[in-house]
Short mmCIF file of C-alpha atoms and ligand atoms in Angstrom, two decimals:
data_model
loop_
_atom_site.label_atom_id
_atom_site.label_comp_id
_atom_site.label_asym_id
_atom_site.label_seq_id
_atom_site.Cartn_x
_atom_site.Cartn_y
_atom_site.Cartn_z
CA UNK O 423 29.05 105.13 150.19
CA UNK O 424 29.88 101.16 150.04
CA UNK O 425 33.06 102.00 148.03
CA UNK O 426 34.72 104.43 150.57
CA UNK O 427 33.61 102.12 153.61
CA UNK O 428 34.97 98.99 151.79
CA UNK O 429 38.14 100.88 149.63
CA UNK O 430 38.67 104.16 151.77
CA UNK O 431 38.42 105.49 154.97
CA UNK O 432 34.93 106.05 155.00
CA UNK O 433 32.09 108.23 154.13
CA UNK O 434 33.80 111.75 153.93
CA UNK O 435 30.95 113.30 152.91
CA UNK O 436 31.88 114.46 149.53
CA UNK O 437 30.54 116.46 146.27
CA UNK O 438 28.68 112.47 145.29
CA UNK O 439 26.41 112.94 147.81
CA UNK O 440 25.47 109.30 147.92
CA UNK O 441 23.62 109.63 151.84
CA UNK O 442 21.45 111.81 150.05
CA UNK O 443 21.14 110.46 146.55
CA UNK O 444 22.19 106.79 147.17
CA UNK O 445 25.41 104.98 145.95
CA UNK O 446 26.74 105.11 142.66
CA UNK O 447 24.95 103.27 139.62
CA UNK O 448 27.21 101.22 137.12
CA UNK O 449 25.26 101.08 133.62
CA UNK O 450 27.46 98.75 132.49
CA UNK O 451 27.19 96.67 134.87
CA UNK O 452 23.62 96.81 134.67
CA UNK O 453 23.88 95.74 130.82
CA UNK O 454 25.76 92.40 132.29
CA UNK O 455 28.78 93.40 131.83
CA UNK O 456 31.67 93.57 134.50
CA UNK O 457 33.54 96.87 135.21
CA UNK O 458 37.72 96.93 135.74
CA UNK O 459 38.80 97.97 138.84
CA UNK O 460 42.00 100.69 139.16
CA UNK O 461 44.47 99.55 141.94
CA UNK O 462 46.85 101.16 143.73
CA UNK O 463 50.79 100.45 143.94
CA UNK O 464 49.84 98.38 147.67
CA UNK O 465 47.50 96.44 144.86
CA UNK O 466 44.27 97.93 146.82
CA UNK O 467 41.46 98.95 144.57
CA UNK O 468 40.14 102.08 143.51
CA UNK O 469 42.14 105.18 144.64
CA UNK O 470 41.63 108.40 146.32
CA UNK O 471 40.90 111.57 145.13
CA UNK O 472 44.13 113.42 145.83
CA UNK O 473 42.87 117.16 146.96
CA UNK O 474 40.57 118.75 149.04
CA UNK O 475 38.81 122.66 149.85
CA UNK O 476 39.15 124.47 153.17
CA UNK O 477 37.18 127.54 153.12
CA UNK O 478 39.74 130.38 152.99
CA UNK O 479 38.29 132.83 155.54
CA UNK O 480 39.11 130.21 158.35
CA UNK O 481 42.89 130.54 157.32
CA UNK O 482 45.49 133.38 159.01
CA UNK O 483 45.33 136.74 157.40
CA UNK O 484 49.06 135.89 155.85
CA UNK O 485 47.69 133.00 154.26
CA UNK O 486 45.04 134.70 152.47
CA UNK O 487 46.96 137.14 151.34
CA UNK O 488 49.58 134.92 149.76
CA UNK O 489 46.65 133.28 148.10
CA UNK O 490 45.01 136.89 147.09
CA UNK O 491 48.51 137.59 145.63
CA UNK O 492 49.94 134.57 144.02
CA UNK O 493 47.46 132.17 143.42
CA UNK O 494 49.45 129.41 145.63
CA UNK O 495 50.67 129.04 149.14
CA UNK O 496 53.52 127.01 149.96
CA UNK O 497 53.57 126.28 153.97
CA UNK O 498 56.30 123.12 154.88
CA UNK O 499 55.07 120.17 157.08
CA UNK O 500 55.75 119.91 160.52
CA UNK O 501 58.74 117.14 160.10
CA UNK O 502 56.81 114.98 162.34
CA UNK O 503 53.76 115.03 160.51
CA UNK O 504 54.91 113.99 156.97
CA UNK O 505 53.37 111.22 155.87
CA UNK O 506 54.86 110.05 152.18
CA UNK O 507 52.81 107.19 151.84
CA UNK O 508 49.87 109.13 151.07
CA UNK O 509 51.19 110.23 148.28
CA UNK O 510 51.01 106.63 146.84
CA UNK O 511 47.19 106.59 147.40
CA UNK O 512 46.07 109.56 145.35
CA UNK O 513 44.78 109.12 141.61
CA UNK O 514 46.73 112.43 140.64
CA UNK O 515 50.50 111.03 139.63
CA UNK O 516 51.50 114.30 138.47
CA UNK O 517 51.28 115.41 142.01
CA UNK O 518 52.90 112.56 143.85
CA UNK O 519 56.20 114.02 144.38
CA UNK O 520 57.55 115.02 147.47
CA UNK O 521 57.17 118.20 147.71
CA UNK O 522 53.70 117.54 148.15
CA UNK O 523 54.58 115.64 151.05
CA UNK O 524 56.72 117.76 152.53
CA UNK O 525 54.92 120.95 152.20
CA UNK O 526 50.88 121.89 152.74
CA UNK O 527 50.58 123.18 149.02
CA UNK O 528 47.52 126.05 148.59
CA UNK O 529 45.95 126.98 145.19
CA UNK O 530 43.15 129.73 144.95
CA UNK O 531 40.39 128.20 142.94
CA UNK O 532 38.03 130.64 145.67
CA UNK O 533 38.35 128.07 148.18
CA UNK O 534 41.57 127.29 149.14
CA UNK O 535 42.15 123.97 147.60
CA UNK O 536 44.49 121.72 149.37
CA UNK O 537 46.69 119.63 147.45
CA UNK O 538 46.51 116.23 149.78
CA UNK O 539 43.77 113.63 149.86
CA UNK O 540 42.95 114.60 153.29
CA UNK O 541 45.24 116.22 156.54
CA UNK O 542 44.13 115.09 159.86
CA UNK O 543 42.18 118.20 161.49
CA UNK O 544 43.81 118.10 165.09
CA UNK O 545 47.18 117.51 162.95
CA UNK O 546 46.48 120.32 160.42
CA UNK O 547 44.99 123.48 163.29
CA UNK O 548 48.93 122.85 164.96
CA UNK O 549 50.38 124.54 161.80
CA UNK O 550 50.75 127.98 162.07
CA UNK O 551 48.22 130.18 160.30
CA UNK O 552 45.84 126.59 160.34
CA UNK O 553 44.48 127.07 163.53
CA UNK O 554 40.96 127.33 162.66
CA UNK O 555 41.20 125.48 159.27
CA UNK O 556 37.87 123.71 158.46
CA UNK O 557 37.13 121.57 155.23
CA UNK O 558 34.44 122.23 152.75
CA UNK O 559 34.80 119.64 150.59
CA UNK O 560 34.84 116.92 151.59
CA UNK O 561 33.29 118.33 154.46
CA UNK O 562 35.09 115.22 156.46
CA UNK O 563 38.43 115.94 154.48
CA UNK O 564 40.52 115.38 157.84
CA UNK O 565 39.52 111.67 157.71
CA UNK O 566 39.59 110.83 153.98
CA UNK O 567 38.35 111.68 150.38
CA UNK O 568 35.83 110.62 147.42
CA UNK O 569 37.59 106.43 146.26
CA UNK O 570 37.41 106.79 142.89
CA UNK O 571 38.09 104.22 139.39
CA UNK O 572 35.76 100.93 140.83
CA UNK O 573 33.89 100.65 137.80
CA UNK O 574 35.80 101.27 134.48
CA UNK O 575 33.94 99.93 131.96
CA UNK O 576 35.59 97.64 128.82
CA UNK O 577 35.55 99.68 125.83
CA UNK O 578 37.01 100.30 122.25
CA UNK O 579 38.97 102.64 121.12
CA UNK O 580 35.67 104.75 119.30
CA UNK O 581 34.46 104.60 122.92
CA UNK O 582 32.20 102.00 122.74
CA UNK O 583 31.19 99.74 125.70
CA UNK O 584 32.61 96.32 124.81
CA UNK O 585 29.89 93.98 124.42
CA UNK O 586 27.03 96.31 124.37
CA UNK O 587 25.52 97.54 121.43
CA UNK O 588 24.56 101.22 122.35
CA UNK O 589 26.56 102.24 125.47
CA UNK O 590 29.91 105.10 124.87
CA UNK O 591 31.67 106.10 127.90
CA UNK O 592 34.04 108.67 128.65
CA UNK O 593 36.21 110.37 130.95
CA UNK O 594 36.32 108.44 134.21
CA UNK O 595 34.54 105.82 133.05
CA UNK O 596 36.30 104.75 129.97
CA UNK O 597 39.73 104.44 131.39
CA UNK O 598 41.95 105.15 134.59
CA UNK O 599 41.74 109.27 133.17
CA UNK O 600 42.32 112.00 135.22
CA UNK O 601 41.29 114.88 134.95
CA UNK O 602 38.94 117.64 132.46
CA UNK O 603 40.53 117.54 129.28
CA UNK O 604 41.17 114.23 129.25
CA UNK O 605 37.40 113.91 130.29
CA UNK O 606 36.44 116.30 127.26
CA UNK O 607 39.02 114.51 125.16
CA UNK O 608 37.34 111.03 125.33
CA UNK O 609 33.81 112.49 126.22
CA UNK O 610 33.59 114.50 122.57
CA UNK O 611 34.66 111.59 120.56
CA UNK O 612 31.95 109.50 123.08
CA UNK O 613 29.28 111.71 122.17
CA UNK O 614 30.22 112.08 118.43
CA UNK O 615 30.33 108.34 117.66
CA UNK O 616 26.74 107.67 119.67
CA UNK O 617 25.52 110.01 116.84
CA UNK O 618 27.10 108.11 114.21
CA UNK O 619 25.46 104.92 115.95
CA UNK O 620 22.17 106.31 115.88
CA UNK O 621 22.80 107.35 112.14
CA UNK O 622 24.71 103.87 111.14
CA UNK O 623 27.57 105.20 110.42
CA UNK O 624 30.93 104.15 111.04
CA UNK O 625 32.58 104.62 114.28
CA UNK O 626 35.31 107.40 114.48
CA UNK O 627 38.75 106.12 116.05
CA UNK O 628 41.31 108.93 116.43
CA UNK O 629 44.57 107.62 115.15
CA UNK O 630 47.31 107.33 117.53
CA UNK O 631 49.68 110.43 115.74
CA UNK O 632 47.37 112.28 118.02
CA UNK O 633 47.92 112.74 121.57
CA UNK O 634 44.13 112.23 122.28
CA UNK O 635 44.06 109.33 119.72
CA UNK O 636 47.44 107.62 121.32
CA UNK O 637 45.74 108.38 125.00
CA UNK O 638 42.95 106.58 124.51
CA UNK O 639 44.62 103.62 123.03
CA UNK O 640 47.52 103.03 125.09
CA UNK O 641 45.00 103.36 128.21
CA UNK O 642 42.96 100.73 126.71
CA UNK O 643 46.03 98.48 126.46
CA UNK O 644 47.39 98.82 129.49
CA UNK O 645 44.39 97.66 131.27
CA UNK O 646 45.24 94.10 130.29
CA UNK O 647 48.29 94.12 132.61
CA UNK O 648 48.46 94.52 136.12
CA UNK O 649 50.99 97.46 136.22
CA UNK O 650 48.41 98.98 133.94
CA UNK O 651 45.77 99.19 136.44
CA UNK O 652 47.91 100.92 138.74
CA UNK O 653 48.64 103.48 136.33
CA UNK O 654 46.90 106.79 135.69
CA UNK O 655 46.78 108.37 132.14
CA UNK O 656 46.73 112.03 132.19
CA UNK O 657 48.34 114.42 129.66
CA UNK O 658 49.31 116.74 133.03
CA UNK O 659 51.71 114.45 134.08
CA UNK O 660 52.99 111.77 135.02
CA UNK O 661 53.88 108.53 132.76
CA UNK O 662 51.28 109.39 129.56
CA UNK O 663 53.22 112.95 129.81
CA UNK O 664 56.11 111.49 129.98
CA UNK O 665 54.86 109.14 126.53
CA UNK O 666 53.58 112.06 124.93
CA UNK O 667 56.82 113.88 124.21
CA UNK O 668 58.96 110.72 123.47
CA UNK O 669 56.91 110.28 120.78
CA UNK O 670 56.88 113.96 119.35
CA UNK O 671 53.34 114.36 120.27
CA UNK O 672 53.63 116.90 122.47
CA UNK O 673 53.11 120.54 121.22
CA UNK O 674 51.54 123.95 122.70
CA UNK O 675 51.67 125.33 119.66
CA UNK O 676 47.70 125.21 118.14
CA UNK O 677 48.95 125.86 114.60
CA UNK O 678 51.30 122.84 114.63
CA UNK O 679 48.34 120.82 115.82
CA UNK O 680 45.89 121.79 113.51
CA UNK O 681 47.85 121.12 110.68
CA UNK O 682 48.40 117.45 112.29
CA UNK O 683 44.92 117.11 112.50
CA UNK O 684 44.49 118.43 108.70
CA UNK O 685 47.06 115.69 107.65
CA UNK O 686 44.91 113.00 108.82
CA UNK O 687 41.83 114.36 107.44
CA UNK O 688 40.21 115.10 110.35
CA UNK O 689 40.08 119.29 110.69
CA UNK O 690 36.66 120.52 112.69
CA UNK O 691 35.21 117.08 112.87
CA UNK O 692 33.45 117.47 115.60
CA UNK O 693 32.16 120.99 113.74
CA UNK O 694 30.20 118.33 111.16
CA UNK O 695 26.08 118.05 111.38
CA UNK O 696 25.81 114.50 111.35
CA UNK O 697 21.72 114.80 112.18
C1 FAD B 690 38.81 116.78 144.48
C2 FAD B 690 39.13 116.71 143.02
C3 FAD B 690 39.96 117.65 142.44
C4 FAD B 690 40.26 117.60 141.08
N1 FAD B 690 41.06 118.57 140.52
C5 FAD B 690 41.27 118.57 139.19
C6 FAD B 690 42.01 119.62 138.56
O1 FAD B 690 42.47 120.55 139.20
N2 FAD B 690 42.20 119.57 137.22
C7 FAD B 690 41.68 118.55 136.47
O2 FAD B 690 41.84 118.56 135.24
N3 FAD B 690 40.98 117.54 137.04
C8 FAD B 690 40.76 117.53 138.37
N4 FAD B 690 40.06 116.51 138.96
C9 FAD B 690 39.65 115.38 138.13
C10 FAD B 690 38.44 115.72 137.32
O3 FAD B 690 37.50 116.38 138.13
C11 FAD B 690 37.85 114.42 136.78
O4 FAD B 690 38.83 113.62 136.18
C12 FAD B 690 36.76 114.73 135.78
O5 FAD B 690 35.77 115.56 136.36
C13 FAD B 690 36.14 113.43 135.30
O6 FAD B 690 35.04 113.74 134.51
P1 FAD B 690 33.96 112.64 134.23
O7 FAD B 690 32.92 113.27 133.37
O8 FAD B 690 34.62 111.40 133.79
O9 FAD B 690 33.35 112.27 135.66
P2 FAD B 690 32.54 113.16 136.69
O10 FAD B 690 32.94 114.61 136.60
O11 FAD B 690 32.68 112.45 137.99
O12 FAD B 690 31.06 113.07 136.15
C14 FAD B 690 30.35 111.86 136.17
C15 FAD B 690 28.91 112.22 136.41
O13 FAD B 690 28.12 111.06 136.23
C16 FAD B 690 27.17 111.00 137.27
N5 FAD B 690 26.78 109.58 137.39
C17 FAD B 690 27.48 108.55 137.91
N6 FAD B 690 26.78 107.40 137.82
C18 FAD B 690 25.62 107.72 137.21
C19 FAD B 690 24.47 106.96 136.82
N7 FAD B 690 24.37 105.65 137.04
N8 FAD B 690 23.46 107.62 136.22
C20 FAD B 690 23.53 108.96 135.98
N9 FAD B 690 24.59 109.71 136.34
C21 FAD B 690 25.61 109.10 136.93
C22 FAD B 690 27.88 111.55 138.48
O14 FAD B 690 26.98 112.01 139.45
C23 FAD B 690 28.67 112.70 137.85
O15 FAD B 690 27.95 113.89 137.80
C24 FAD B 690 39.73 116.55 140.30
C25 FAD B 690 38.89 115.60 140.89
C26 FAD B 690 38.58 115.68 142.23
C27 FAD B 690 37.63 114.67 142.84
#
């Protein structure tokens, strides 16, 4: 709860549930070590988290049904009430544009989520078909969201916490990441070098001719610089995406990728009983 008091607008309530479980817990820092801090482009730590849930059944009829149909809703800003500067607080990059500013932007995930860190309430029920609008999550979503990327911990590129013998870290936690593949990107190879710890083997790196090998190295470079830390390295988006098909490492086609993996010896790795 400290974080969002000290970095955000406050306790928004949110999925963490710190009131009720207490504040977040670095292990890292608990091993001694101290944990990098994301900024934003102001230079502010930490960052919000850049959507938010209203429950769909207090939107208009229309609304719903756009979202029943489509998937997305696409309802433009009051003029008065755009505010572009948010978009320079949210960890998501890929969504920073201005169309995001400029319009409210609706997917159907069952709620309908809402693709700003948070839209004033009194500002939000004075949009047509918004009228009743209430947040779910953050359940105080009209005041803020969830800060997010205060305690990054130093690793290596197999994952390992610098410094300490036995901690691996992904997602989140090993770099300024965003989002679930990235998280299951870093996470697997996290999980699949502890086991090689534990057997005394040697620790897998991914070279960088693979996106998630290139990833998690150039994130762990850029931390040293201060542009770095302002930086967010997703392959949705944004600057890594950007990265990725410069350097030819972009690819949707699964065949292509398996053989890449097969060139560097590295086909089902993850598939091999290591205890
Ligand atoms: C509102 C919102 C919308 C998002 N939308 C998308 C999206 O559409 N697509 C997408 O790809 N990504 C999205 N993301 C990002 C994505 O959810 C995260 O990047 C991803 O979940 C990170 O995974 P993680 O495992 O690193 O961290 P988390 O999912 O945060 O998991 C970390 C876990 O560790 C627990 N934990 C923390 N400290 C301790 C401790 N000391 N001891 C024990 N447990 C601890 C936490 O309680 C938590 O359960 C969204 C994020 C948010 C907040």
């Amino acid at each position: 709860m400290g974080n969002c008091l000290a970095y955000g607008n406050g306790c928004c309530m949110c999925i963490l549930r710190c009131p009720a479980f207490g504040p977040r817990v670095s292990i890292t820092q608990k091993a001694g070590k101290s944990d990098i801090m994301g900024r934003r482009k102001d230079g502010a730590f930490g960052a919000f988290s850049g959507s938010g849930k209203l429950e769909k059944n207090s939107l208009s009829q229309e609304i719903r049904q756009r979202l029943d149909e489509y998937g997305v809703a696409i309802i433009p800003v009051p003029k008065e009430e755009i505010v572009r500067e948010k978009l320079e607080l949210k960890v998501c990059q890929q969504y920073a544009l201005n169309e995001y500013a400029e319009n409210i932007i609706l997917l159907d995930t069952g709620y309908a989520k809402i693709m700003t860190p948070f839209f004033p309430l009194e500002k939000l029920r004075k949009v047509p078909g918004f009228e009743n609008a209430r947040y779910v999550d953050p359940y105080a979503g009209g005041k803020g969201n969830s800060i997010r990327y205060l305690s990054v911990a130093e690793r290596d590129n197999s994952m390992k916490a610098a410094g300490i013998e036995n901690i691996f870290c992904g997602g989140e936690k090993s770099g300024l990441f965003v989002g679930h593949t990235e998280a299951i990107s870093t996470g697997s190879l996290a999980g699949h070098n502890a086991v090689r710890y534990l057997k005394g083997m040697k620790l897998l790196e991914l070279p960088i001719g693979l996106a998630i090998g290139d990833l998690i190295s150039f994130a762990n470079k850029n931390l040293e610089s201060e542009d770095g830390l302002m930086t967010r390295y997703t392959f949705a988006g944004a600057e890594y995406f950007k990265r990725m098909k410069e350097k030819g490492l972009y690819s949707t086609d699964p065949g292509e990728i398996r053989e890449r993996v097969k060139r560097y010896g590295l086909e089902d790795i993850y598939g091999e009983k290591l205890i």
